[in-house]
Short mmCIF file of N, CA and C in Angstrom, two decimals:
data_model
loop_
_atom_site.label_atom_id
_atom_site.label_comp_id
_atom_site.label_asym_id
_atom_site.label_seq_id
_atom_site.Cartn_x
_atom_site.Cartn_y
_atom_site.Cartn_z
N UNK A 1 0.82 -1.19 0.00
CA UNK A 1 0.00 0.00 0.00
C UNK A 1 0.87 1.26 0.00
N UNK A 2 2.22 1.25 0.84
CA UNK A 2 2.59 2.45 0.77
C UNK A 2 3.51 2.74 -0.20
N UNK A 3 3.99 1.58 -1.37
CA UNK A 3 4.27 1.23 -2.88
C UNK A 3 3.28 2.38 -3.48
N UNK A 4 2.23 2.16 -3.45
CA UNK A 4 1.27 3.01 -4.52
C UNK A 4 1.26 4.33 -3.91
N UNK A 5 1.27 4.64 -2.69
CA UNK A 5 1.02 6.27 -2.13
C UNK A 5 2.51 6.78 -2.64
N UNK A 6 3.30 6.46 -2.42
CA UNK A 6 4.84 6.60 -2.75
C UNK A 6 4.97 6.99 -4.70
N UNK A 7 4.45 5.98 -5.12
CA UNK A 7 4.16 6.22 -6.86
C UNK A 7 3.50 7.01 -7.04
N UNK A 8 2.26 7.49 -6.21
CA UNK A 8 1.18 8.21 -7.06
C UNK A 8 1.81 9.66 -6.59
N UNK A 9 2.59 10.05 -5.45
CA UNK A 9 3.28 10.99 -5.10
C UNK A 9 4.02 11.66 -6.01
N UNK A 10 4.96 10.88 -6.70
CA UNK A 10 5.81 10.72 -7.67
C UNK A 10 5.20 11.24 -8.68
N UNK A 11 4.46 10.65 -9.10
CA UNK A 11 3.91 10.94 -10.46
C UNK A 11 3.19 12.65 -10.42
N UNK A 12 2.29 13.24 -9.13
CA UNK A 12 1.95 13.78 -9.31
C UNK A 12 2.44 15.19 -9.00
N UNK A 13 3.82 14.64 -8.67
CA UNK A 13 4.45 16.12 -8.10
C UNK A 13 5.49 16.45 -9.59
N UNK A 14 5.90 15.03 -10.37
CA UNK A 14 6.72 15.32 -11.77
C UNK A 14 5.94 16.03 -12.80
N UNK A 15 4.33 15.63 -12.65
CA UNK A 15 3.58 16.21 -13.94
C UNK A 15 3.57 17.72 -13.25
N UNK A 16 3.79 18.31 -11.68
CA UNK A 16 3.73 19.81 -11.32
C UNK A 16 5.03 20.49 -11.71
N UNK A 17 6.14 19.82 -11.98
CA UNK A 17 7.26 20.30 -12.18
C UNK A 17 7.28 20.47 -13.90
N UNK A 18 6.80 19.15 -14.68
CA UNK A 18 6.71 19.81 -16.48
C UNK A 18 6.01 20.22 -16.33
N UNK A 19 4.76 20.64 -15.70
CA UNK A 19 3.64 21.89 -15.94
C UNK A 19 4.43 23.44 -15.91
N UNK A 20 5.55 23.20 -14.92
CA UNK A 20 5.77 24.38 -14.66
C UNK A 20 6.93 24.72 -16.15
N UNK A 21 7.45 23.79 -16.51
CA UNK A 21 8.47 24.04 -16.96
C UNK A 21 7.62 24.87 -18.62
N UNK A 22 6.93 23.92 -19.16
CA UNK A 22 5.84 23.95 -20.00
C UNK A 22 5.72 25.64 -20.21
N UNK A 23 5.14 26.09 -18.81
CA UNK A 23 4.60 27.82 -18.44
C UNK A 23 5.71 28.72 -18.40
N UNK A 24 6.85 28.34 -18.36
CA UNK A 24 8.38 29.26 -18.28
C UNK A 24 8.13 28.86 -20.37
N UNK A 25 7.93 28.38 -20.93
CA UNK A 25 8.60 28.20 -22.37
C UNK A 25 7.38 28.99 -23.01
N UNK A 26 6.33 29.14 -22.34
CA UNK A 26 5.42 29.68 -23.25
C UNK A 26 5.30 31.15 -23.04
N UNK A 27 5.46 31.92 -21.84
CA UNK A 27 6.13 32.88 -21.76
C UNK A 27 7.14 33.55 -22.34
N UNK A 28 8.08 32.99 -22.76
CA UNK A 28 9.17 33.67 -23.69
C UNK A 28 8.66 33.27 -25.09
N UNK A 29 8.21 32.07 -25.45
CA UNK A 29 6.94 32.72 -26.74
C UNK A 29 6.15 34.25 -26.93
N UNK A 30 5.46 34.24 -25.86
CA UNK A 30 4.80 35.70 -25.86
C UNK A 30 5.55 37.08 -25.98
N UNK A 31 6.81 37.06 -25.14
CA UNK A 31 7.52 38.16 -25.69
C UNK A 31 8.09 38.16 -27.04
N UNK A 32 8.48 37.28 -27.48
CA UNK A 32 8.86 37.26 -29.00
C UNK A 32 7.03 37.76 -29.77
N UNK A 33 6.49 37.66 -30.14
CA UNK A 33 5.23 38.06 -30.58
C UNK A 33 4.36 39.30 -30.18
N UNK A 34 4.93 39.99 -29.36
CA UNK A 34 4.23 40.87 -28.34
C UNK A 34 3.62 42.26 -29.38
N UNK A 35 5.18 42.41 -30.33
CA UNK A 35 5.23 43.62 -31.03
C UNK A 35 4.55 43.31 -32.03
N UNK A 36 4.46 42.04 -32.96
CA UNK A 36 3.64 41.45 -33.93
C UNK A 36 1.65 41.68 -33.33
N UNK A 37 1.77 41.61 -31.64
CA UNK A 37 0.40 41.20 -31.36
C UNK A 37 -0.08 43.30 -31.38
N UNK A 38 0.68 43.78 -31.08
CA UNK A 38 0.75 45.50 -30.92
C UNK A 38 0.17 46.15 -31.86
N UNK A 39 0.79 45.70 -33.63
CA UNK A 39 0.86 45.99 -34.40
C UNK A 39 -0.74 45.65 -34.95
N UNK A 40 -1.05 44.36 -34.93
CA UNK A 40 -2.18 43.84 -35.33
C UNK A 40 -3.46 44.54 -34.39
N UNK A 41 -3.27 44.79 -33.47
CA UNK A 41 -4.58 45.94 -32.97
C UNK A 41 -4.83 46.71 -34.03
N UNK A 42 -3.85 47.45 -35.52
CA UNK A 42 -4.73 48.43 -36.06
C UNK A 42 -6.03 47.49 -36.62
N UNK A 43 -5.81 46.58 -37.01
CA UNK A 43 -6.88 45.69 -37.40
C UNK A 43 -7.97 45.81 -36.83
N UNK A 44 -8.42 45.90 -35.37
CA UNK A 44 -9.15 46.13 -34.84
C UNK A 44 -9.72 47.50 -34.68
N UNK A 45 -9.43 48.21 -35.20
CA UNK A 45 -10.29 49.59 -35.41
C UNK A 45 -11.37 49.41 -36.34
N UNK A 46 -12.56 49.98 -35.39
CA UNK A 46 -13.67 50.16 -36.24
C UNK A 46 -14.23 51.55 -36.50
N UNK A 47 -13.20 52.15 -36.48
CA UNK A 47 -13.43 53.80 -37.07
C UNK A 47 -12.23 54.26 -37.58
N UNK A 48 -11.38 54.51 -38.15
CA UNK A 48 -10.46 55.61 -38.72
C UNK A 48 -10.38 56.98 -38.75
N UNK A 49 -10.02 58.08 -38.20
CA UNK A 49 -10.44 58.88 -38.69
C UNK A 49 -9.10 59.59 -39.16
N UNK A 50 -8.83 59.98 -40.57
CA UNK A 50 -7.51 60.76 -41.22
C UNK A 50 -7.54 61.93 -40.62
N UNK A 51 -6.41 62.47 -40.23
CA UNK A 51 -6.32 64.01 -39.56
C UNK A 51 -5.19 64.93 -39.81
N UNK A 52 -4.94 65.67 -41.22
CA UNK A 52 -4.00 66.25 -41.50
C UNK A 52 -3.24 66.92 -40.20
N UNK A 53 -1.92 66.89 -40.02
CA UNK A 53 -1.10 67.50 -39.08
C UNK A 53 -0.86 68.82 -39.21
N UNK A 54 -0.87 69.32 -40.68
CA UNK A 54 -0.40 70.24 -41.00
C UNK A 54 -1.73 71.66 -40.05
N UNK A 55 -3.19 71.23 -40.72
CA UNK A 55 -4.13 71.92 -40.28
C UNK A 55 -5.01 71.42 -39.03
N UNK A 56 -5.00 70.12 -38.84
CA UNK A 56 -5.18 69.45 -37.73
C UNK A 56 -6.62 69.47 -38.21
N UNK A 57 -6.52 69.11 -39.16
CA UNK A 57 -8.36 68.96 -39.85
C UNK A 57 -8.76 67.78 -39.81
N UNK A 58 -9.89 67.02 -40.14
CA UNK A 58 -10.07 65.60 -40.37
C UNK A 58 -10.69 65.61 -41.76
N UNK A 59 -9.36 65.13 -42.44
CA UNK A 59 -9.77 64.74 -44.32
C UNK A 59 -10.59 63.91 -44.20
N UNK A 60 -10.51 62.51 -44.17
CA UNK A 60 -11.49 61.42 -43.92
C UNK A 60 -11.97 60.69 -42.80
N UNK A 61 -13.72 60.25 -42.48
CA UNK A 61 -13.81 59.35 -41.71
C UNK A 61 -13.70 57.77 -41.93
N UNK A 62 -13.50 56.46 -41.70
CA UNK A 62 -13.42 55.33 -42.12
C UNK A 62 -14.57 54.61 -41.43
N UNK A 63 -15.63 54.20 -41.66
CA UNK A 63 -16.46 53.28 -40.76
C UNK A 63 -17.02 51.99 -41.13
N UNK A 64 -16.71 51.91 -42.53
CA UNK A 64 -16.81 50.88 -43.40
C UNK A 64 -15.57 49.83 -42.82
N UNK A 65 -16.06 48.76 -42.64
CA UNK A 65 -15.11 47.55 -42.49
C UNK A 65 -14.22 47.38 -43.65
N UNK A 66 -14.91 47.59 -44.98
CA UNK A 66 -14.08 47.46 -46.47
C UNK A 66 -13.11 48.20 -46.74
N UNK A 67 -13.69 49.55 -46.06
CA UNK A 67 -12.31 50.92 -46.57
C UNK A 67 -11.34 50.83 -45.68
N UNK A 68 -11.78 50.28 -44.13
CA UNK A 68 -10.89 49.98 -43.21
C UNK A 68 -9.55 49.26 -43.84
N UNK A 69 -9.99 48.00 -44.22
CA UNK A 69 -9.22 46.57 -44.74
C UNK A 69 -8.52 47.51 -45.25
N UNK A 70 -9.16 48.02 -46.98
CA UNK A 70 -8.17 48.30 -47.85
C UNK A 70 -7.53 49.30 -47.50
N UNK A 71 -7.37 50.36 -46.55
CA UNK A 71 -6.12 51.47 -46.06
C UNK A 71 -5.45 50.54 -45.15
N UNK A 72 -5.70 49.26 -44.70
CA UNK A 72 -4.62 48.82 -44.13
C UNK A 72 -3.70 47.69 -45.20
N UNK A 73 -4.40 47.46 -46.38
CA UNK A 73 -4.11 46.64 -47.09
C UNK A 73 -2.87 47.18 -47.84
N UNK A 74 -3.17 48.26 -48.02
CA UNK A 74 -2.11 49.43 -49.24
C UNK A 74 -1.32 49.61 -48.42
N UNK A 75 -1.78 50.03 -46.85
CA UNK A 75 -0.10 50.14 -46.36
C UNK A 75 0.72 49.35 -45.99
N UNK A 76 0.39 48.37 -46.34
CA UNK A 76 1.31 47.30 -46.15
C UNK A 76 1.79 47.10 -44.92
N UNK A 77 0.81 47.14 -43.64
CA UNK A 77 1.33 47.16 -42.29
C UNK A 77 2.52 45.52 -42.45
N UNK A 78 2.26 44.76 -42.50
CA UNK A 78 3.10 43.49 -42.57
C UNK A 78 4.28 43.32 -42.40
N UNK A 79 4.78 44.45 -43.66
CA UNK A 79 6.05 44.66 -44.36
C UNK A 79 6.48 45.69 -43.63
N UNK A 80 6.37 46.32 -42.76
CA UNK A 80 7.08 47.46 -41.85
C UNK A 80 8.01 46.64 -41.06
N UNK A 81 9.23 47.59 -40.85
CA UNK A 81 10.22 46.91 -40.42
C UNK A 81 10.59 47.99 -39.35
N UNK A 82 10.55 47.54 -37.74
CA UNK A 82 11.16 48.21 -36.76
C UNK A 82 12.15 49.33 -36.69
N UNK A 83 12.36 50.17 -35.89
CA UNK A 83 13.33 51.12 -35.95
C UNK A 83 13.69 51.85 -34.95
N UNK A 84 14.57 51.90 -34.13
CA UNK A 84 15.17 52.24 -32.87
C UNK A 84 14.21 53.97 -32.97
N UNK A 85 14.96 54.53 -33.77
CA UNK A 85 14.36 55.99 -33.86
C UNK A 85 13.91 56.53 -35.44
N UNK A 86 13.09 57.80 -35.23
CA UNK A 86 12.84 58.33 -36.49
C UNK A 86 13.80 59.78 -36.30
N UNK A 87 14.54 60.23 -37.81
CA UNK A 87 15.20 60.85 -38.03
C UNK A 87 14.29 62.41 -36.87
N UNK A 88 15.49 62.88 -36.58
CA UNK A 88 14.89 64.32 -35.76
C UNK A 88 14.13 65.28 -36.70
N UNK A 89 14.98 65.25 -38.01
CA UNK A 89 14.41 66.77 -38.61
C UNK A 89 13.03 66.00 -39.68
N UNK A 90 12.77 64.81 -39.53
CA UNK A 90 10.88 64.27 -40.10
C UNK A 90 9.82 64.97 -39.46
N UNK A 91 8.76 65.49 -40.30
CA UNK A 91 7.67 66.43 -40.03
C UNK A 91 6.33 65.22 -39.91
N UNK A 92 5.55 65.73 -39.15
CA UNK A 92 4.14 64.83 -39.26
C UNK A 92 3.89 65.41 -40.03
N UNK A 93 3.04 64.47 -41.28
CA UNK A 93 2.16 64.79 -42.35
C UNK A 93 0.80 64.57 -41.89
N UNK A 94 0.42 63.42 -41.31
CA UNK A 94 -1.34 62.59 -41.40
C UNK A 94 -0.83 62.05 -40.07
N UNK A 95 -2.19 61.96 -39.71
CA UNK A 95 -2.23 61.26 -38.34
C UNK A 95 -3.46 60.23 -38.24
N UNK A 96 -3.37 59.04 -38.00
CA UNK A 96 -4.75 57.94 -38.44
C UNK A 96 -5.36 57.67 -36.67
N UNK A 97 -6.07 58.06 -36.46
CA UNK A 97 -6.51 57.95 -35.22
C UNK A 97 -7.53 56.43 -35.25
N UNK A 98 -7.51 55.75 -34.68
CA UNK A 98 -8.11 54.34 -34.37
C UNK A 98 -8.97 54.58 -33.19
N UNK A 99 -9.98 54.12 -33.27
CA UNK A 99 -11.17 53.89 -32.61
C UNK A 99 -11.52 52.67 -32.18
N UNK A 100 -12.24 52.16 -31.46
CA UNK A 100 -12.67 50.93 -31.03
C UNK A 100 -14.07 51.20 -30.39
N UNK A 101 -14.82 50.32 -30.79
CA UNK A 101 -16.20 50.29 -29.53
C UNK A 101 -16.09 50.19 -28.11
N UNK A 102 -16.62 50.57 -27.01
CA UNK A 102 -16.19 50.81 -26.01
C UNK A 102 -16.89 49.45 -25.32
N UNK A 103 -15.84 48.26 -24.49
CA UNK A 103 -16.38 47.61 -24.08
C UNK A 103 -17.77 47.20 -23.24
N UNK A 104 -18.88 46.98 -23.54
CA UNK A 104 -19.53 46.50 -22.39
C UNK A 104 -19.51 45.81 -21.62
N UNK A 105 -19.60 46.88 -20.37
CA UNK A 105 -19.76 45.87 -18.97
C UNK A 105 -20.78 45.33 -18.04
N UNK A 106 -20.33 44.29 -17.39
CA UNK A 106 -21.76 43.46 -16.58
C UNK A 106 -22.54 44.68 -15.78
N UNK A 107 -23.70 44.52 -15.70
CA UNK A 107 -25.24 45.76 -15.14
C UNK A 107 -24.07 47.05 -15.50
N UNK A 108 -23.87 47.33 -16.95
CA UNK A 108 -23.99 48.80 -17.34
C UNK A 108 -24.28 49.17 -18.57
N UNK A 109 -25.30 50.23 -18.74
CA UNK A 109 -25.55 50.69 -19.77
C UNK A 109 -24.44 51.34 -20.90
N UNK A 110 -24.57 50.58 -21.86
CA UNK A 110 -23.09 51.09 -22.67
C UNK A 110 -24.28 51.95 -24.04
N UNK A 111 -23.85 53.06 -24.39
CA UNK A 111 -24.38 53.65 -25.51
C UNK A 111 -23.72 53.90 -26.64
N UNK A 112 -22.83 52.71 -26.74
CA UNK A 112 -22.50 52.46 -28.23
C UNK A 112 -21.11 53.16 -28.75
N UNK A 113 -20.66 54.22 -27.59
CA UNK A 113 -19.75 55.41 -27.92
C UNK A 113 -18.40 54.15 -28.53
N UNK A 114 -17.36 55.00 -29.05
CA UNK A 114 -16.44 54.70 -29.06
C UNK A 114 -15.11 55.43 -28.52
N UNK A 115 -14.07 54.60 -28.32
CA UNK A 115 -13.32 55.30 -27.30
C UNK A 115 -11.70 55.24 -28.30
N UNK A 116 -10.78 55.94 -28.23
CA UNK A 116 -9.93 56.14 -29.26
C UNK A 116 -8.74 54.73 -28.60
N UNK A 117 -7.88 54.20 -29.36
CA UNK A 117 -7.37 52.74 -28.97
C UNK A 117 -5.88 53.42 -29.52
N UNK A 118 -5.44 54.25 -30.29
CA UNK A 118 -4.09 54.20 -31.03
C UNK A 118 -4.35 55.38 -31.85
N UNK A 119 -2.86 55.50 -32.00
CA UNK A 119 -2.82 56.64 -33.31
C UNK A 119 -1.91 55.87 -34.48
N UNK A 120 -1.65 56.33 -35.70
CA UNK A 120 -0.25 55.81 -36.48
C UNK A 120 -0.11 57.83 -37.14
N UNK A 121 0.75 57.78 -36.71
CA UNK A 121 1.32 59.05 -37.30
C UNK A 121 2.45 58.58 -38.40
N UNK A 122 2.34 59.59 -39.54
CA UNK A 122 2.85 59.56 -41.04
C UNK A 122 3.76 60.89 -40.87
N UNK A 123 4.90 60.72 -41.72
CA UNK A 123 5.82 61.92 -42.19
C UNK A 123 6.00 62.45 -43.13
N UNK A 124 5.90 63.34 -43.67
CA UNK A 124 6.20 63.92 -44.60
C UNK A 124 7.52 63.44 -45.62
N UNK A 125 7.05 63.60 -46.88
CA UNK A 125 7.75 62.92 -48.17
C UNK A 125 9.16 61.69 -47.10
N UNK A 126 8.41 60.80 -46.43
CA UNK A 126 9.46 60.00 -45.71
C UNK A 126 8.82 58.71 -45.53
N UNK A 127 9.91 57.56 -45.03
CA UNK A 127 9.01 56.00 -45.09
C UNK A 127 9.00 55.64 -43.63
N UNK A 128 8.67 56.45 -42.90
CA UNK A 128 8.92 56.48 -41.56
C UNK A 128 7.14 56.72 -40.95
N UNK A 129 7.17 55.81 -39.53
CA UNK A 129 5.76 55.78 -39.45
C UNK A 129 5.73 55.26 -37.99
N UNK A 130 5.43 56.09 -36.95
CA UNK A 130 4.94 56.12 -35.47
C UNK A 130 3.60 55.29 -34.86
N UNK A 131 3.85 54.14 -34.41
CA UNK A 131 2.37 53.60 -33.76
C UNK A 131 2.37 53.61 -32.53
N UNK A 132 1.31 54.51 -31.95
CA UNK A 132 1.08 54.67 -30.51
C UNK A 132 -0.21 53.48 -30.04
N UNK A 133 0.03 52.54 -29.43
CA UNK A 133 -1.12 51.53 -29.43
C UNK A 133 -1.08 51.44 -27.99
N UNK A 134 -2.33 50.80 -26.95
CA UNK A 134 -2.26 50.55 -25.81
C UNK A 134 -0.42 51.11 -24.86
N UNK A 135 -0.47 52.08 -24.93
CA UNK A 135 0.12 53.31 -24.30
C UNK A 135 1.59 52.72 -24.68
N UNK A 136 1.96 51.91 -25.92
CA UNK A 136 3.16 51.83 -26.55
C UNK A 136 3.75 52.57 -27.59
N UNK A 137 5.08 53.10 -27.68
CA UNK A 137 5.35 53.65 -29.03
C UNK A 137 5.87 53.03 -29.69
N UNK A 138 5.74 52.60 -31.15
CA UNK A 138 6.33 51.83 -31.67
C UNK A 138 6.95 52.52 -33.39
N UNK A 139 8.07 53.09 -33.71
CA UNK A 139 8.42 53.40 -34.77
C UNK A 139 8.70 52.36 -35.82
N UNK A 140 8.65 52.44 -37.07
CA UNK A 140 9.03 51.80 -38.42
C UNK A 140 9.37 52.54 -39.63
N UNK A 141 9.72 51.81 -40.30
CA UNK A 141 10.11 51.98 -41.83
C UNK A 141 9.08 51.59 -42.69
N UNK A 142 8.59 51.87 -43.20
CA UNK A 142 7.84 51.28 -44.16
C UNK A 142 7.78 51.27 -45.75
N UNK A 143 7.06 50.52 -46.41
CA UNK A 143 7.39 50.38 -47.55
C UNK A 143 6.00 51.02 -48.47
N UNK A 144 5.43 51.34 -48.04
CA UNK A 144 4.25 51.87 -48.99
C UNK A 144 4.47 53.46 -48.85
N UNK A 145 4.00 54.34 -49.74
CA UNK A 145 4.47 55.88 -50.09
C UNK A 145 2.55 56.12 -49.40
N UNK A 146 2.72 56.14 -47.84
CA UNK A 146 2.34 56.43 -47.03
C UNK A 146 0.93 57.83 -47.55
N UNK A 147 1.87 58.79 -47.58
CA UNK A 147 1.15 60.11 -48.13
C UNK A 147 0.49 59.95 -49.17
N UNK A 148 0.83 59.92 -50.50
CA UNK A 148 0.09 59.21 -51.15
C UNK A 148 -1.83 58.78 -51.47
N UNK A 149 -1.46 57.18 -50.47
CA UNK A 149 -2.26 56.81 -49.99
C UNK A 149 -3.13 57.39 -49.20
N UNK A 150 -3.27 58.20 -48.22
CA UNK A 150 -3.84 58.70 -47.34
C UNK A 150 -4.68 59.92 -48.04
N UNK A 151 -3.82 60.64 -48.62
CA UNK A 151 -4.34 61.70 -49.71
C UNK A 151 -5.40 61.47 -50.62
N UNK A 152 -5.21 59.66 -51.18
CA UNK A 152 -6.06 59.43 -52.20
C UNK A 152 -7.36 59.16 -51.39
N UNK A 153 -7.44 58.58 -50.01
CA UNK A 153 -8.35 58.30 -49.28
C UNK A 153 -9.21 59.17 -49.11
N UNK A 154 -8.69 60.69 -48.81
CA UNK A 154 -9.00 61.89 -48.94
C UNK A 154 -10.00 62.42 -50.19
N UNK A 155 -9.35 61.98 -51.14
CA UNK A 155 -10.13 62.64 -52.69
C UNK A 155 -10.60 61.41 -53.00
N UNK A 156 -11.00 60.25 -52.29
CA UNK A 156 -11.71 59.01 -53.72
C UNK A 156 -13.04 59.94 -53.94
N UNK A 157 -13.30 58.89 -54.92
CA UNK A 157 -14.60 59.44 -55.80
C UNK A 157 -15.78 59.32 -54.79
N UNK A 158 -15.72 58.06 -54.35
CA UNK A 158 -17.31 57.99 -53.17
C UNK A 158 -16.80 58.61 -51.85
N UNK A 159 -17.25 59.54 -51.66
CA UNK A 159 -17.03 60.58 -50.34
C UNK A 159 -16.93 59.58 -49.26
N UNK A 160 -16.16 59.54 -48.85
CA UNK A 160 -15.92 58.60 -47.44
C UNK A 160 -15.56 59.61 -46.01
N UNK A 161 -15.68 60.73 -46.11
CA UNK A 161 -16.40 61.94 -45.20
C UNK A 161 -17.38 61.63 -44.26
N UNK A 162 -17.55 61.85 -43.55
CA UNK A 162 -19.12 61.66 -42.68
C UNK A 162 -19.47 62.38 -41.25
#
């Protein structure tokens, strides 16, 4: 009898030790991915709104899920590549303010508002591009002609204004 209390001891204190070991390896998974998981919040905006820097105006609103996609599609968030710093003398051009629905909570009335989640600030004639997400800054390089894009968002043909 005290064969089996002795084994089952064994057994159940080794499966607490690879449990633990298991939870140390998946942890340093998560920091490797953290900036990948940062980045992918713009995805989750369900409002856009474009906001020239220069006049601090708002060229376009985004509320369409479709126009969303495709301004994130053209900029090629993917393909941005990290960057310690952005040059000192780069000007803000556009500023993309991100929105999110504001969570509901248990017995409270939520009225639908939305609450702002991030910015991505753009530079002038540069491939350089600022993401402020859940109170992180995150600079890049990027590969899409930024301005551009944002501009055309500005003038498409179906008013995306609102």
């Amino acid at each position: 009898m005290k064969r089996i209390f002795y084994l089952t001891a064994i057994l159940i204190l080794s499966a607490g030790v690879l449990q633990g070991c298991s939870a140390k390896k998946q942890k340093s998974q998560v920091k490797v991915t953290s900036r990948q998981d940062d980045i992918s919040q713009v995805s989750k905006a369900q409002k856009i709104e474009i906001v020239s820097c220069r006049d601090r105006k708002t060229i376009a609103v985004l509320k369409n899920k479709d126009d969303i996609r495709k301004l994130i599609g053209e900029l090629k968030i993917d393909e941005w590549k990290s960057v310690r710093e952005i040059p000192a003398e780069e000007k803000a051009a556009y500023r993309c303010l991100l929105y999110q629905a504001e969570t509901k909570k248990l017995n409270e009335d939520s009225k639908g508002s939305m609450v702002k989640m991030g910015s991505l600030t753009f530079y002038k004639d540069s491939a350089y591009s600022s993401v402020n997400i859940l109170g992180l800054q995150l600079k890049f390089k990027i590969t899409a002609d930024a301005e551009s894009i944002l501009e055309n968002f500005s003038h498409a043909d179906k008013p995306l204004k609102e």
